[in-house]
XYZ file of C-alpha atoms in Angstrom:
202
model
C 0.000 0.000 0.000
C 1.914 3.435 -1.532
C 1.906 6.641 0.859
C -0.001 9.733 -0.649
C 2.993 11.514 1.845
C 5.709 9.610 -0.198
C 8.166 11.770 -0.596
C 11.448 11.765 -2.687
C 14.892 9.338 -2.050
C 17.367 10.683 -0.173
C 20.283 9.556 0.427
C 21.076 11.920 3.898
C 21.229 8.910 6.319
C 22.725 6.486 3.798
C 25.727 9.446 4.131
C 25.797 9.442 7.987
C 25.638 5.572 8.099
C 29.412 5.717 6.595
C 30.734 7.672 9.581
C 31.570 4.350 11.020
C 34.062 4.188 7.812
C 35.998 7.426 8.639
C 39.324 6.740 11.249
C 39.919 9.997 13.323
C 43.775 10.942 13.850
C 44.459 9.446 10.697
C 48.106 11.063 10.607
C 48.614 9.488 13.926
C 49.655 5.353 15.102
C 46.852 4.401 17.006
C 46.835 1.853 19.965
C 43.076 1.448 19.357
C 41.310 3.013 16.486
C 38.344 5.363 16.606
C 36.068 6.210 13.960
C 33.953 9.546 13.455
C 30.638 7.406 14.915
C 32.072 6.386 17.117
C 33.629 10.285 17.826
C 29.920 11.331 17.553
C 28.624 9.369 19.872
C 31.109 9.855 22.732
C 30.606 14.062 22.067
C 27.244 13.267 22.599
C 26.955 11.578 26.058
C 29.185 14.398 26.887
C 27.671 17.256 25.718
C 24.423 16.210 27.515
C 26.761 15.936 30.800
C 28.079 19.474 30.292
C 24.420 20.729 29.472
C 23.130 18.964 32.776
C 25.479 20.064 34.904
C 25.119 23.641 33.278
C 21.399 23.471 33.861
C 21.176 21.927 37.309
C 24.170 22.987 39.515
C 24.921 26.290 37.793
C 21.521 27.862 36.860
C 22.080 28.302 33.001
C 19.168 28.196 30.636
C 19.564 25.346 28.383
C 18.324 22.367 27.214
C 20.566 19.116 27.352
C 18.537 17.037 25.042
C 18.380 20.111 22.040
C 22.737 20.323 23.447
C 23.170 16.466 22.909
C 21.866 16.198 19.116
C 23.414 19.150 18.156
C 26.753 16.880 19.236
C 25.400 13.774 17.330
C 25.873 15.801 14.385
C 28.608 18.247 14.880
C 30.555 16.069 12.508
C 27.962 15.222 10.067
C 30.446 17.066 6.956
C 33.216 14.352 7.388
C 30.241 12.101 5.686
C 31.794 13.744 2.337
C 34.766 15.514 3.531
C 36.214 12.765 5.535
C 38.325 13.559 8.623
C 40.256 16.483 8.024
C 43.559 16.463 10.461
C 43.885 18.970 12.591
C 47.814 20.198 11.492
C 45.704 20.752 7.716
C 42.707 22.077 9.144
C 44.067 24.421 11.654
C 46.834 25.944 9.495
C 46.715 29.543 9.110
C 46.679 28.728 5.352
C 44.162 25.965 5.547
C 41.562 27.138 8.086
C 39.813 29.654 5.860
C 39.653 27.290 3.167
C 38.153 24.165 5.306
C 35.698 26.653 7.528
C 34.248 27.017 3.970
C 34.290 23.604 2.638
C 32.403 22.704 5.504
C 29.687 25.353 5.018
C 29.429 24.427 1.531
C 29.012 20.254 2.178
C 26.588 21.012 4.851
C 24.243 23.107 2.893
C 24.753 20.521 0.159
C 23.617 17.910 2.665
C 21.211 19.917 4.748
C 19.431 20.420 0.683
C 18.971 16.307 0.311
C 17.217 16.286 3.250
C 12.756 16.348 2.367
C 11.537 19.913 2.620
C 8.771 18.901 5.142
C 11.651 18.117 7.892
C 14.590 20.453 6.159
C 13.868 23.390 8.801
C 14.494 20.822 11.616
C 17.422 19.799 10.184
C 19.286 22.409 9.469
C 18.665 23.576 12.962
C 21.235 20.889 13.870
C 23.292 20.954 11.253
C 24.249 23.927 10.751
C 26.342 25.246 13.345
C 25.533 29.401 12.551
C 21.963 28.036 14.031
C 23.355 27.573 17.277
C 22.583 29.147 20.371
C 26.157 30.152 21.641
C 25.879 28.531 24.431
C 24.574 25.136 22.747
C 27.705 25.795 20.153
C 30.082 26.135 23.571
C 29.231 23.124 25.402
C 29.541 20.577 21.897
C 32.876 22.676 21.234
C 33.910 21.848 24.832
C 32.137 18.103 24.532
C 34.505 17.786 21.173
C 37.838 19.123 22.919
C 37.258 17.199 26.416
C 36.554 13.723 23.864
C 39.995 14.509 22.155
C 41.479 14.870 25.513
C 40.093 11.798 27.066
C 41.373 10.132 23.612
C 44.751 11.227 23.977
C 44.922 9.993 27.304
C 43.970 6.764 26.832
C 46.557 6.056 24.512
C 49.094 7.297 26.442
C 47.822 4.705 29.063
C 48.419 2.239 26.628
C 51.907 3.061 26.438
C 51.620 4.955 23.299
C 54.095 8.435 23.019
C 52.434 9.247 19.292
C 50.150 11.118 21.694
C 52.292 12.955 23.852
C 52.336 16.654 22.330
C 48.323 15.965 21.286
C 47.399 15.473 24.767
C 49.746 18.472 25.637
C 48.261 21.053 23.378
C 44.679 19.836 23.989
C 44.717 20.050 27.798
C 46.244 23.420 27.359
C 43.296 24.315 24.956
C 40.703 22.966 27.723
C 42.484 24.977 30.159
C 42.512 28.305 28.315
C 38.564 27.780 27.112
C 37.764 26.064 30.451
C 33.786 26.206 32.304
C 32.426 25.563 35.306
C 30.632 22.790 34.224
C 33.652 21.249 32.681
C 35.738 21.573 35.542
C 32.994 20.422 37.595
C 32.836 17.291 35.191
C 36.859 16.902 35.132
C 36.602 16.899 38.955
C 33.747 14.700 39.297
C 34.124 12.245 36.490
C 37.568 12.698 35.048
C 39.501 10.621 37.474
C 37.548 7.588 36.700
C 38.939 7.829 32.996
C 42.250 6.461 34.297
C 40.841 3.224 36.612
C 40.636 -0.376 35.549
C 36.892 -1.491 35.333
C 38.019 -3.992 38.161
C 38.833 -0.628 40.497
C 35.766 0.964 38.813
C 33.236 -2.011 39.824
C 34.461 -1.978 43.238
C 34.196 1.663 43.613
C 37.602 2.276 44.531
């Protein structure tokens, strides 16, 4: 039995599916790989943390569950972009250039999407339809997941991420929240525990 509210293919979440596909820190030996899913996913569950703690034990106006999708698809682009290292992306040369790459794919993207649900959307794809402080928590949800990254493969023995987890710490300390030092202090020192000393509640 056809739909009379059929409307026409798209191939928007066919696109996000392959995220799985895309290895983060590509320049870099990894001790365990990560993928920009994967990335996603992890911003996330953090972005809702920062957004909770925000809301409830600071008094900020904000919604965590509007916070935590803008996160799921904060890296939408790298669909058709793929992951773009940070040493390219960040170069003084570069960073004009991929700021508007990025703009470009995601209007290209946001454009598959069916014009009934385009408006919603866009409101989460596009980062210029962020609230600031929606686009400062994910920003802070991204760095603090590159951070926790970094550190875990440095607890696997692995020095590739020495100067990474360097430069990133020093970014969370120069951009740093009091939600996300109330979520370093709270949470962060469970990061570095075996799930043995984490069961027990050590």
């Amino acid at each position: 039995m056809s739909s009379s509210l059929s409307a026409p293919r798209s191939p928007f979440y066919a696109h996000l599916s392959r995220l799985r596909f895309i290895r983060r820190w590509g320049l870099m030996r990894n001790a365990v790989e990560e993928d920009v899913a994967q990335h996603s996913w992890e911003v996330a569950v953090l972005a809702h943390a920062l957004a909770v703690i925000a809301r409830d034990v600071f008094g900020q106006s904000v919604d965590p569950n509007a916070v935590a999708t803008r996160a799921l698809f904060h890296d939408a682009t790298e669909a058709i972009t793929g992951d773009l290292p940070t040493p390219v992306k960040y170069s003084p040369a570069m960073r004009h250039a991929t700021s508007h790459l990025e703009d470009e794919v995601c209007a290209e993207m946001v454009h598959q999407i069916p014009e009934a649900i385009r408006p919603a959307m866009a409101a989460v794809m596009d980062h210029a339809q962020w609230p600031d402080l929606d686009a400062r928590l994910v920003k802070s949800a991204d760095r603090l997941s590159a951070w926790l990254k970094c550190r875990a493969e440095l607890r696997y023995g692995n020095r590739e991420f020495e100067q990474a987890e360097a430069q990133v710490r020093r970014k969370l300390d120069e951009t740093m929240t009091p939600e996300l030092q109330y979520f370093l202090d709270t949470f962060g020192p469970a990061y570095d525990m075996t799930l043995d000393s984490m069961m027990k509640g050590e």
